XYZ file of C-alpha atoms in Angstrom:
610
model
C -134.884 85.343 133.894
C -138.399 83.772 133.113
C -138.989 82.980 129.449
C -142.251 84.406 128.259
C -144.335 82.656 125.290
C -146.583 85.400 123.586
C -148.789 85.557 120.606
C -146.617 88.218 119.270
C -142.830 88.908 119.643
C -141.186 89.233 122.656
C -137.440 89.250 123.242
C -135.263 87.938 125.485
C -131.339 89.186 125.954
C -128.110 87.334 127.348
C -124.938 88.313 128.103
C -122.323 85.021 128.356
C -119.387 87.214 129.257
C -120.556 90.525 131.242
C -116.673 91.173 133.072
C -114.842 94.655 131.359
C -111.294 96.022 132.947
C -111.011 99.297 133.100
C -109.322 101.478 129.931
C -109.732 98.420 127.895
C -112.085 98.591 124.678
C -113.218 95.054 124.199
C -116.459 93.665 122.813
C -119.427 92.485 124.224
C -121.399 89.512 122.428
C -125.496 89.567 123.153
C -127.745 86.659 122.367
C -130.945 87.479 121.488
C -133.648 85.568 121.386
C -137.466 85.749 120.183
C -139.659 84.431 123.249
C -142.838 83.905 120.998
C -145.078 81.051 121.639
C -144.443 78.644 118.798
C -147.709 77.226 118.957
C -149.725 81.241 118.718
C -149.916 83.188 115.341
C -152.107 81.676 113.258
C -151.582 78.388 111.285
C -153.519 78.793 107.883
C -151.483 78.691 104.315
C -149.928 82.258 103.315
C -151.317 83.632 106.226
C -147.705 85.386 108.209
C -147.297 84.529 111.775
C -148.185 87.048 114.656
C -145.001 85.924 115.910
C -142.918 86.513 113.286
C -140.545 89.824 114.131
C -139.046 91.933 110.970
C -136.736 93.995 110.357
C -135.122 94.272 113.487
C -132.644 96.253 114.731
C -130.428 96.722 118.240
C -129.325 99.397 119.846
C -126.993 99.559 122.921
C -126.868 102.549 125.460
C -124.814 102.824 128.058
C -126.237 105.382 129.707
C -124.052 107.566 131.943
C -122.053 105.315 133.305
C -118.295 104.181 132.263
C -119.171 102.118 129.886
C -119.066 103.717 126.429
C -120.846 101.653 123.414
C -118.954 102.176 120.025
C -121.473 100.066 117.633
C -124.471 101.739 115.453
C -127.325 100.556 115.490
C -127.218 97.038 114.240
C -129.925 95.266 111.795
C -130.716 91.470 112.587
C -132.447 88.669 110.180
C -136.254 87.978 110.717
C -136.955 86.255 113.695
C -139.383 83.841 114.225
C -140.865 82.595 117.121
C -138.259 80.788 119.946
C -135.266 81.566 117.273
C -132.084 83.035 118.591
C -129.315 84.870 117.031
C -126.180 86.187 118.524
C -124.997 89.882 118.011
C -121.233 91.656 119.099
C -121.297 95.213 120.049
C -118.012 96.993 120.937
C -117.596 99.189 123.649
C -115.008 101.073 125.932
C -114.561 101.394 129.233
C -113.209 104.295 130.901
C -109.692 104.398 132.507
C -110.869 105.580 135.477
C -113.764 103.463 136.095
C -114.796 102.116 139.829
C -115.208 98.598 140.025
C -118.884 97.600 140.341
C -121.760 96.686 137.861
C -123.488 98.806 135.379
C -126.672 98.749 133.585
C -126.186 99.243 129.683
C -129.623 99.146 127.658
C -131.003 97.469 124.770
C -133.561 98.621 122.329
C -134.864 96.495 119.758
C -137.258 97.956 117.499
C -138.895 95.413 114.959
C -142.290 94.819 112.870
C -144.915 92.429 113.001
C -148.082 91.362 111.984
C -151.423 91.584 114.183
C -154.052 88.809 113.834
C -156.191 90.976 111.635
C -153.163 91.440 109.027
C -152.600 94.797 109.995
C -148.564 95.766 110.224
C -147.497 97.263 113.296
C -143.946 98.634 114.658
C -143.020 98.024 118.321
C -139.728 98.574 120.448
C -138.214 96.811 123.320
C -136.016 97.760 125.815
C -133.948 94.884 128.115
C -131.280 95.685 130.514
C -128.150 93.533 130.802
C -125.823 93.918 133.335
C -121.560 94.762 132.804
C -119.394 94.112 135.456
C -116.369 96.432 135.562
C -113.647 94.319 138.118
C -110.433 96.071 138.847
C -107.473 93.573 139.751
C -104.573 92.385 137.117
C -105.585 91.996 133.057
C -104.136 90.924 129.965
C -103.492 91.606 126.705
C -102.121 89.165 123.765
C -101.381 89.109 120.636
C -99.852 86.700 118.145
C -95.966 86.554 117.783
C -95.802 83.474 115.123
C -97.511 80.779 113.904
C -96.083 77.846 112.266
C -99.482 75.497 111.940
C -99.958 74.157 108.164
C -103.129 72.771 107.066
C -103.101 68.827 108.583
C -100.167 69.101 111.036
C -99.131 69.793 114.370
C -97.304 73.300 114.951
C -96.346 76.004 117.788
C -97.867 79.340 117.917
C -96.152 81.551 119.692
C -98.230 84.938 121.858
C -96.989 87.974 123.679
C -99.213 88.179 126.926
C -98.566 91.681 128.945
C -99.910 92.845 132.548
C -101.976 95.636 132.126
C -103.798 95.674 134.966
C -103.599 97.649 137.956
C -101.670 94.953 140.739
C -99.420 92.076 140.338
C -100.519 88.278 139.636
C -98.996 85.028 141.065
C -99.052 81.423 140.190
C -100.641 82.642 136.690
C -101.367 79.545 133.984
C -102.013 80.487 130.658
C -104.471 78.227 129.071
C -105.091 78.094 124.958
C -108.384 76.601 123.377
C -110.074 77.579 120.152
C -114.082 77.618 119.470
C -113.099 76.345 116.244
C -113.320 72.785 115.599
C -110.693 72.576 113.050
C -108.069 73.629 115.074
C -107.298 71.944 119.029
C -104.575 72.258 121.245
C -102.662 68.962 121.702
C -100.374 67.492 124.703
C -97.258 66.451 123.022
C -96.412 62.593 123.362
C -93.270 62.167 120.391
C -90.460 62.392 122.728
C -88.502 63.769 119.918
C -90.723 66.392 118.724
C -89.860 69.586 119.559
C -93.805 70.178 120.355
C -92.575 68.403 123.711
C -92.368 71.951 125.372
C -95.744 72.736 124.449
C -99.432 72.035 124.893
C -102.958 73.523 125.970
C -101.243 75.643 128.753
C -98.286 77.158 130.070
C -97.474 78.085 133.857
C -96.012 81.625 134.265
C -96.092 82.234 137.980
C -95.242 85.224 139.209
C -96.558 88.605 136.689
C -95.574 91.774 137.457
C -97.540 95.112 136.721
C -96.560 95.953 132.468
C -94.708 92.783 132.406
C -94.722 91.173 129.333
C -94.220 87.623 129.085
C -93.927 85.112 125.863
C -96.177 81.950 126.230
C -96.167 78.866 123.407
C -98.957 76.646 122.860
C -99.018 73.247 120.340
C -102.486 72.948 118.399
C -102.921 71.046 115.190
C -105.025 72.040 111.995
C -107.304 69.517 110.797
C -106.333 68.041 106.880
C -109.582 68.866 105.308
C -109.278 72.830 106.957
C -108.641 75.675 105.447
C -105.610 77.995 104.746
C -106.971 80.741 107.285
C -106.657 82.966 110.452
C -108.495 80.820 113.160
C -109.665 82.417 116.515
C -108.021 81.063 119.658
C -108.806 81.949 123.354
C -106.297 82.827 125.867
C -107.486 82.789 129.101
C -105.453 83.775 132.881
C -106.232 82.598 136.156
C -104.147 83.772 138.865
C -103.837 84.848 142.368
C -104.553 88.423 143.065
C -102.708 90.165 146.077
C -104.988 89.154 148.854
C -104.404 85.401 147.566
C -107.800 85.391 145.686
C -108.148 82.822 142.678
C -108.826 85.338 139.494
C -109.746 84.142 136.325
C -109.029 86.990 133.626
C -111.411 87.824 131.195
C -110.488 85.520 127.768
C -108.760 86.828 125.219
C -109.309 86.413 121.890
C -106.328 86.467 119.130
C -106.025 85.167 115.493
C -103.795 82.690 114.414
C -102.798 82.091 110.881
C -102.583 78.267 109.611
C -101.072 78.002 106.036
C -102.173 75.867 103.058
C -100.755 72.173 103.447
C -96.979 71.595 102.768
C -97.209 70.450 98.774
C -94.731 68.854 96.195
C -95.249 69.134 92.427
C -92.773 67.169 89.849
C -91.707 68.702 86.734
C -89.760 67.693 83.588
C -90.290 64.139 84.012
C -88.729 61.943 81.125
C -88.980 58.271 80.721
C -87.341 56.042 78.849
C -89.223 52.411 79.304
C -89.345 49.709 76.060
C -91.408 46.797 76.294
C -88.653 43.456 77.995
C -86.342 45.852 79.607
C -85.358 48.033 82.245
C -85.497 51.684 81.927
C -85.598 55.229 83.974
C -88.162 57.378 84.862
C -86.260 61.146 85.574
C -87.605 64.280 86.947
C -87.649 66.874 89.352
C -89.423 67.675 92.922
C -90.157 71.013 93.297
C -90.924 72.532 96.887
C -94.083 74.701 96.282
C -94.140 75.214 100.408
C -94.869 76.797 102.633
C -91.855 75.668 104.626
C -88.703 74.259 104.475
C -88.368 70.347 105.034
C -85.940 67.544 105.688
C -85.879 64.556 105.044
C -87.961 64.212 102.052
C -88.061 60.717 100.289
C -90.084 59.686 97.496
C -92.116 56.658 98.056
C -93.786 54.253 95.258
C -95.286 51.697 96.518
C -94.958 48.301 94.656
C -98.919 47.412 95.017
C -101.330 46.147 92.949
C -103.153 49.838 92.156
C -100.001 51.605 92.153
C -99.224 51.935 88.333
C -102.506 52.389 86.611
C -103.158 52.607 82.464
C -104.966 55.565 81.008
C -107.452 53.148 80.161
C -108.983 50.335 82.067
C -108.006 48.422 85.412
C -105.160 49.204 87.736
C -102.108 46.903 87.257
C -99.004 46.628 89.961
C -96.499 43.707 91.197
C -98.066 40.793 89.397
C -98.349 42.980 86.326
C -95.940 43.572 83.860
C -94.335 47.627 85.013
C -92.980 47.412 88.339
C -90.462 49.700 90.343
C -86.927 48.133 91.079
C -86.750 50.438 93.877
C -89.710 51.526 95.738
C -87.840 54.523 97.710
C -85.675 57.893 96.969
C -84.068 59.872 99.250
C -83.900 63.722 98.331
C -83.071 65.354 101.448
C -83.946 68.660 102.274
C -85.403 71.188 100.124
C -86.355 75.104 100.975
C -89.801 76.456 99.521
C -89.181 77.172 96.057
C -86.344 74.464 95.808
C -86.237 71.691 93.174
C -83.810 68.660 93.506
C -83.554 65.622 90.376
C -84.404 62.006 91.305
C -85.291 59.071 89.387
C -86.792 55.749 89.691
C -85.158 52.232 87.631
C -89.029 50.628 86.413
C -88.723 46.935 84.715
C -91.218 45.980 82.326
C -91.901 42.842 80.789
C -92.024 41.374 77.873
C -96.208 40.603 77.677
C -96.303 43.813 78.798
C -98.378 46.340 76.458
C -97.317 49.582 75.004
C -98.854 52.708 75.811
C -99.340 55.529 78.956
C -99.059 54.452 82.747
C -99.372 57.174 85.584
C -97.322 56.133 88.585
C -98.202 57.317 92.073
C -95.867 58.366 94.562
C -96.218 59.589 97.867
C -93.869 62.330 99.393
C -92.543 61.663 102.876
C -90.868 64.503 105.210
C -90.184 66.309 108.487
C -91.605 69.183 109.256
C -89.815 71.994 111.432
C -90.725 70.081 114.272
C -88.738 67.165 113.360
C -92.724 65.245 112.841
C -92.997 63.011 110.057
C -95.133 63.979 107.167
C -96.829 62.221 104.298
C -98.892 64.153 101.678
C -102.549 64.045 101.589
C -102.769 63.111 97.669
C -100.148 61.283 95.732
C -97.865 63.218 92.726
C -99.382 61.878 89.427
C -96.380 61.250 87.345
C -97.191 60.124 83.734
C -95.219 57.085 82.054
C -94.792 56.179 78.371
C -94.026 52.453 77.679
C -92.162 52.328 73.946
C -92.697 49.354 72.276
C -90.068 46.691 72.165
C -86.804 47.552 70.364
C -83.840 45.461 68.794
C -80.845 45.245 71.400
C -78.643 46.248 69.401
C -78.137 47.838 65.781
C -76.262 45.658 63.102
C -74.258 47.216 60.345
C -72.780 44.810 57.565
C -70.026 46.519 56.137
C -69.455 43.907 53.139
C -71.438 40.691 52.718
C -71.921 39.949 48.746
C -70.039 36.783 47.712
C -70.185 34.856 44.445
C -70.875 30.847 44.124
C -68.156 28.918 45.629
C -66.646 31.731 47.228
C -65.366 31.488 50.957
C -64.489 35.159 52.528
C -64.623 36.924 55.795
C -67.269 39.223 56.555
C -67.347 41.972 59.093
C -70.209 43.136 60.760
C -70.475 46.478 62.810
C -72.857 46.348 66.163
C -74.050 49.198 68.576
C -75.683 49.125 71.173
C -79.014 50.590 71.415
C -80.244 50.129 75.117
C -79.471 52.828 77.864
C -77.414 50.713 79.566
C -73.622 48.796 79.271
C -73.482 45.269 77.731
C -71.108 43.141 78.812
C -69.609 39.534 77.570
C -71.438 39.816 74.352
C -71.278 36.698 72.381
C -72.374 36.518 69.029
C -73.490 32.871 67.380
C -74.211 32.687 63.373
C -76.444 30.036 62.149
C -76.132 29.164 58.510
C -79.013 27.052 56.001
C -77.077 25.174 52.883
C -75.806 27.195 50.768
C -73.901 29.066 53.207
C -71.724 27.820 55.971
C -70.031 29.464 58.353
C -68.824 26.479 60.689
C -68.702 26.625 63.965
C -67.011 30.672 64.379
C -68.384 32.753 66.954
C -67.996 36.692 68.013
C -67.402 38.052 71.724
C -67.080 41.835 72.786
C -66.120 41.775 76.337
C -68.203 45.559 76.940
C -70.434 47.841 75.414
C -71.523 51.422 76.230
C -74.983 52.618 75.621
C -74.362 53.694 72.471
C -70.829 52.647 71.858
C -70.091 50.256 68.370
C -67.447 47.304 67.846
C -66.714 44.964 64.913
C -66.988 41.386 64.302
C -66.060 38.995 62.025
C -66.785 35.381 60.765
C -66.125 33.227 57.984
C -68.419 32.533 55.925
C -68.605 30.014 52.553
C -71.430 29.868 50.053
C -71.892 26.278 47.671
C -70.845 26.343 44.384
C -74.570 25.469 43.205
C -76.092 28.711 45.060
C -78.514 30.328 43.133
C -77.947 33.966 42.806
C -80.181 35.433 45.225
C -80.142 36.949 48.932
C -79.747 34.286 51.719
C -80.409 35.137 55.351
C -77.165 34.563 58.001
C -79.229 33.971 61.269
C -77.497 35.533 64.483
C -78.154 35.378 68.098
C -76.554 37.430 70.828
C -76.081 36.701 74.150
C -74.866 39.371 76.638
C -75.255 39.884 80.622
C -77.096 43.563 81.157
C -75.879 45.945 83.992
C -77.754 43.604 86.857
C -75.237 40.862 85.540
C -78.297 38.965 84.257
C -77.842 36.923 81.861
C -79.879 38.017 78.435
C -80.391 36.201 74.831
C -81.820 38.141 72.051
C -84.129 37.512 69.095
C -82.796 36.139 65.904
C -81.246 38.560 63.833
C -81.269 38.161 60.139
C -78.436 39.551 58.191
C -78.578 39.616 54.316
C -76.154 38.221 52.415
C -76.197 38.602 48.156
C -74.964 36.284 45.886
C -74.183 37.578 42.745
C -73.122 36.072 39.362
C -68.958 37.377 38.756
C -69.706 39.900 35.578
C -65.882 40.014 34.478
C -66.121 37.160 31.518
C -63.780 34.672 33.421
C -65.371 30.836 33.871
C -64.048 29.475 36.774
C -62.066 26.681 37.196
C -64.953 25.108 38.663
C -67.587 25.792 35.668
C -64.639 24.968 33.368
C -64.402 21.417 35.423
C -68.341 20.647 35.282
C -68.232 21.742 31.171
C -65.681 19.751 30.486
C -67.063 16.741 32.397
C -70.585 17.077 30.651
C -69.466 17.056 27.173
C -67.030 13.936 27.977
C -70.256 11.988 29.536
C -71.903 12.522 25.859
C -68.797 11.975 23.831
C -68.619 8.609 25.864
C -72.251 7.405 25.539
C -72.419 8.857 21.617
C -69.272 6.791 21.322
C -70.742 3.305 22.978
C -73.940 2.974 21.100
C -72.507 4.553 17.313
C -73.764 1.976 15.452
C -77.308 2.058 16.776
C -76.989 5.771 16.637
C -75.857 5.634 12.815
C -78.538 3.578 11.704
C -80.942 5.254 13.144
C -79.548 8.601 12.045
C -79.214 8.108 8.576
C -79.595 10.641 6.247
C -77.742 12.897 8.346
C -74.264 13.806 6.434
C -72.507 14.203 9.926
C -73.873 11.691 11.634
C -73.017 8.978 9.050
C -69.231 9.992 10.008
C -70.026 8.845 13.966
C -68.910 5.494 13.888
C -65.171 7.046 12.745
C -65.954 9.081 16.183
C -62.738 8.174 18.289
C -62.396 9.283 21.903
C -59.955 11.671 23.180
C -57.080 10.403 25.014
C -58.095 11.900 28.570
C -61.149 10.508 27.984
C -59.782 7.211 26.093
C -57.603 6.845 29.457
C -60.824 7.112 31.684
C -62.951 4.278 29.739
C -59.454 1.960 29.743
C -59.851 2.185 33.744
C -63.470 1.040 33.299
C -62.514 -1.400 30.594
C -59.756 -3.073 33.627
C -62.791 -3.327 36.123
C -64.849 -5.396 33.899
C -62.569 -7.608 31.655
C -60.100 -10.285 32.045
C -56.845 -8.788 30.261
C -55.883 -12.021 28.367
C -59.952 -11.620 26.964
C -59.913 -8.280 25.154
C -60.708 -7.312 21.873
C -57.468 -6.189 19.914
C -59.720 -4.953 17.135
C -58.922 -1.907 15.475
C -61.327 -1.106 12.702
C -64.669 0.543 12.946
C -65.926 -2.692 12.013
C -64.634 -5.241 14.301
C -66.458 -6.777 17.101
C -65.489 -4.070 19.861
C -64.863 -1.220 17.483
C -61.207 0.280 17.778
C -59.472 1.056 21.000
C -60.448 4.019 22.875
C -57.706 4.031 24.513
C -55.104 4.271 21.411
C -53.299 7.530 20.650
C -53.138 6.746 17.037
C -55.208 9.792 15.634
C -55.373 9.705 11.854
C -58.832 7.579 12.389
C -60.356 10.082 15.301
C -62.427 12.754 14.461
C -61.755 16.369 15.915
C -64.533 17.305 17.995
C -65.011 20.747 16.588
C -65.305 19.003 13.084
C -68.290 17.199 14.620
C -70.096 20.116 15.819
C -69.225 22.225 12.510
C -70.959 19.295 10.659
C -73.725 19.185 12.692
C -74.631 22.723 12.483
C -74.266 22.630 8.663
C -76.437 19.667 9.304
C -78.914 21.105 11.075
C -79.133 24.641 8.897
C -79.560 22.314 5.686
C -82.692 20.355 7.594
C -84.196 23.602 8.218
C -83.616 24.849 4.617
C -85.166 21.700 2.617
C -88.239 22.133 5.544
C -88.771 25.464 4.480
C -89.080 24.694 0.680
């Protein structure tokens, strides 16, 4: 056909696939194409091209012969000049139709624009050319389809002989004019996509004989969850030995959305310098069954990622202790629990991670699968918590005291302690010697008792001391672990009955003998200087008592030769009398002293007055 070039339109018609079977009702796709010189039409601004054709419509006719056209009349798009659009009409061919060609007509009527602006209407008639061909013919049509959204999958078709002789050596070949879905040629041994590929050999095809064919294609990732048109096409030997190629069949062939995972109720339990779990559930959301399905985190530096700011992984502070989890296989609409152990140091900070982790499978075709996009699974680091909980049950002593005290501990971490050795560490003025706990196991949650010995001087103030602790346990990796310094009050507290210890008796007692014994030494000085004072004028009668006599004698032996001591016995001898005699009619009671004193003392204060 020669290509005009006009100054106004001028169509052109094509028919890629012209061949019909008789009693079939198939359709026939027309390109159609506006043969206008580009160049002719006029050039200037706003002014429409001559060329231009609108409002354009096709019409098929088939005239009387057997080929029957079942489309209206059909409206097009403006064409402009050299454009082409393509157009499908259907039609039906009679049952009893000779083989042979046939004219069928096509009218386009249209409007255009003449070089003086006027508008003008104008129809066209071309003439394409159907073959009708009598030998053997097919029909298909789609039996099932397993193809997902970026994998590889069978579809099954149903091809019968409908024709009017038998076919030999027939191959049935598979492509698809859409460029999201291809047939493949198996190469995984293992797959069962093996016994499938662009074509399948049928051989010998019998008048009405049906036959089931399989072909392996594969769906792009980034397609979409449609019906996708696929070609089947038959070549064959008629009966005289003839190479036939049927006319292609079209049939649609559903792909599904892509096989997807969701988690749900995920719980964590993570603290800041410890190990915790990360629990959930993966739910099948389809649209097949699977096997096989592990859970994959990889351990990399952008797998666990803060809310806010950079990504963080190994050589950060969160990490996985296991990067994999197996789950098996799961039916669409299936959910099966896993979790994940996650460390987490001690620098690192509190607050939100998401973790990413890819879902691994096998598809029905025994293909390994990973998920386009990673599960987002959200994390909540806790900050760091005591190791275990520590219960005093009685810890208030009283100065001088030494007692036991027992302390109750639990254990607050989810997992089991074991060989858990306790260490107290005392300042002055407790004490609590060398004594040491040990609980050979601990449950998460589970309590035990302990107790130590522990003393408190006899100067303490009255006030709360701290007993420093430190544990040391081995946690359920048989790691060894020390704790933090635990600080465990204990009260000192004056004794409220009324009864002075032995003690406080002892330190009274001692006291007032010092001052009897240095009042005693220097009386005379003291008299003279105290005169005036009706008790004090008595102090050089002041006599020691006997325990105390019997302690200066001792000190007396230290210092002096025995054949050199005084033997003096008045008050106004050299050396005074002995201290150490128990002759008492010259010794003053103390409590006469102090009596006198205070009468002493209340007189002073009366005369001052006055």
């Amino acid at each position: 056909m020669v290509v005009s070039a006009s100054s106004t339109p001028d169509f052109d018609v094509y028919i890629p696939e012209n061949i019909v079977e008789p009693g079939e009702e198939t359709t026939l796709e027309l390109e159609i194409r506006n043969g206008a010189s580009a160049e002719e039409g006029g050039n200037d601004v706003g002014e429409t091209p001559t060329t231009e054709a609108r409002d354009v419509t096709v019409t098929l006719d088939g005239g009387d012969g057997p080929v029957n056209v079942k489309s209206n009349e059909t409206p097009m798009r403006t064409m402009s000049a050299q454009s082409m659009f393509s157009e499908t009409f259907t039609v039906a061919v009679d049952e009893d139709a000779q083989a042979g060609s046939y004219d069928v007509d096509v009218e386009i009527e249209y409007t255009y624009t003449e070089s003086g602006g006027s508008e003008r209407s104008a129809t066209e008639t071309e003439t394409i050319e159907v073959v009708v061909e009598d030998q053997a013919r097919f029909d298909a049509e789609t039996v099932s389809s397993d193809l997902v959204v970026g994998e590889r999958g069978t579809v099954e078709f149903d091809l019968t002989n409908t024709g009017v002789e038998n076919a030999s050596n027939a191959v049935v070949q598979f492509s698809s004019p859409d460029q999201n879905v291809r047939t493949i040629d198996p190469t995984v041994e293992e797959s069962e996509l093996q016994t499938a590929g662009s074509e399948e050999y049928v051989g010998d095809w019998g008048i009405n004989e049906t036959v089931t064919v399989k072909a392996a294609m594969e769906v792009d990732d980034d397609a979409l969850a449609r019906t996708y048109p696929v070609s089947v096409r038959v070549q064959f030997q008629d009966e005289n030995g003839t190479d036939r190629t049927a006319r292609s069949i079209r049939v649609g062939v559903p792909a599904s959305h892509e096989q997807t995972f969701s988690s749900e109720n995920v719980t964590s339990s993570l603290y800041v310098g410890e190990d915790g779990t990360v629990e959930g559930e993966l739910y099948n959301e389809g649209p097949h069954p699977v096997d096989g399905v592990v859970l994959v985190v990889d351990d990399g530096d952008d797998q666990f990622i803060p809310t806010v700011g950079d990504g963080i992984g190994s050589g950060s502070n969160v990490y996985p202790r296991e990067t994999q989890y197996a789950v098996g296989s799961l039916k669409p609409g299936e959910s099966t629990p896993f979790d994940f152990r996650i460390g987490v140091g001690s620098e690192a900070e509190p607050g939100p991670r998401m973790m990413e982790v890819d879902v691994r499978y096998r598809n029905a075709h025994g293909d390994i699968q990973m998920i386009g996009d990673p599960l987002d699974i959200t994390l909540d680091v806790e900050p760091a918590r005591d190791e275990f909980d520590i219960e005093p049950v009685e810890t208030t002593f009283e100065p001088g005291e030494r007692n036991e005290i027992e302390l109750v501990i639990t254990n607050e971490k989810d997992e089991t302690l074991t060989d858990i050795e306790a260490k107290p560490f005392t300042n002055a003025p407790l004490d609590s010697g060398d004594d040491e706990g040990f609980v050979p196991v601990l449950e998460p949650g589970e309590s035990a008792s302990m107790v130590f010995d522990v003393s408190v001087d006899d100067d303490a103030a009255v006030q709360t001391y701290p007993l420093r602790m430190d544990f040391r346990y081995d946690d359920d990796r048989s790691n060894s672990q020390l704790t933090d310094t635990y600080r465990i009050p204990i009260e000192v507290e004056q004794d409220e009955s009324g009864i002075i210890s032995a003690t406080t008796l002892a330190v009274l007692f001692g006291s007032v003998g010092v001052i009897a014994v240095v009042a005693w030494r220097f009386r005379d000085a003291l008299a003279e200087r105290l005169e005036g004072v009706p008790v004090l004028k008595r102090l050089s009668e002041l006599s020691l008592p006997s325990s105390l006599a019997t302690v200066r004698n001792r000190e007396t032996d230290t210092h002096e030769d025995p054949d050199q001591r005084s033997t003096a016995t008045g008050p106004d001898d050299e050396h005074g009398p002995d201290p150490f005699s128990d002759d008492g009619a010259d010794v003053m009671e103390f409590d006469e002293v102090f009596d006198d004193a205070e009468t002493a003392q209340s007189q002073s204060e009366g005369k001052t007055e006055h």
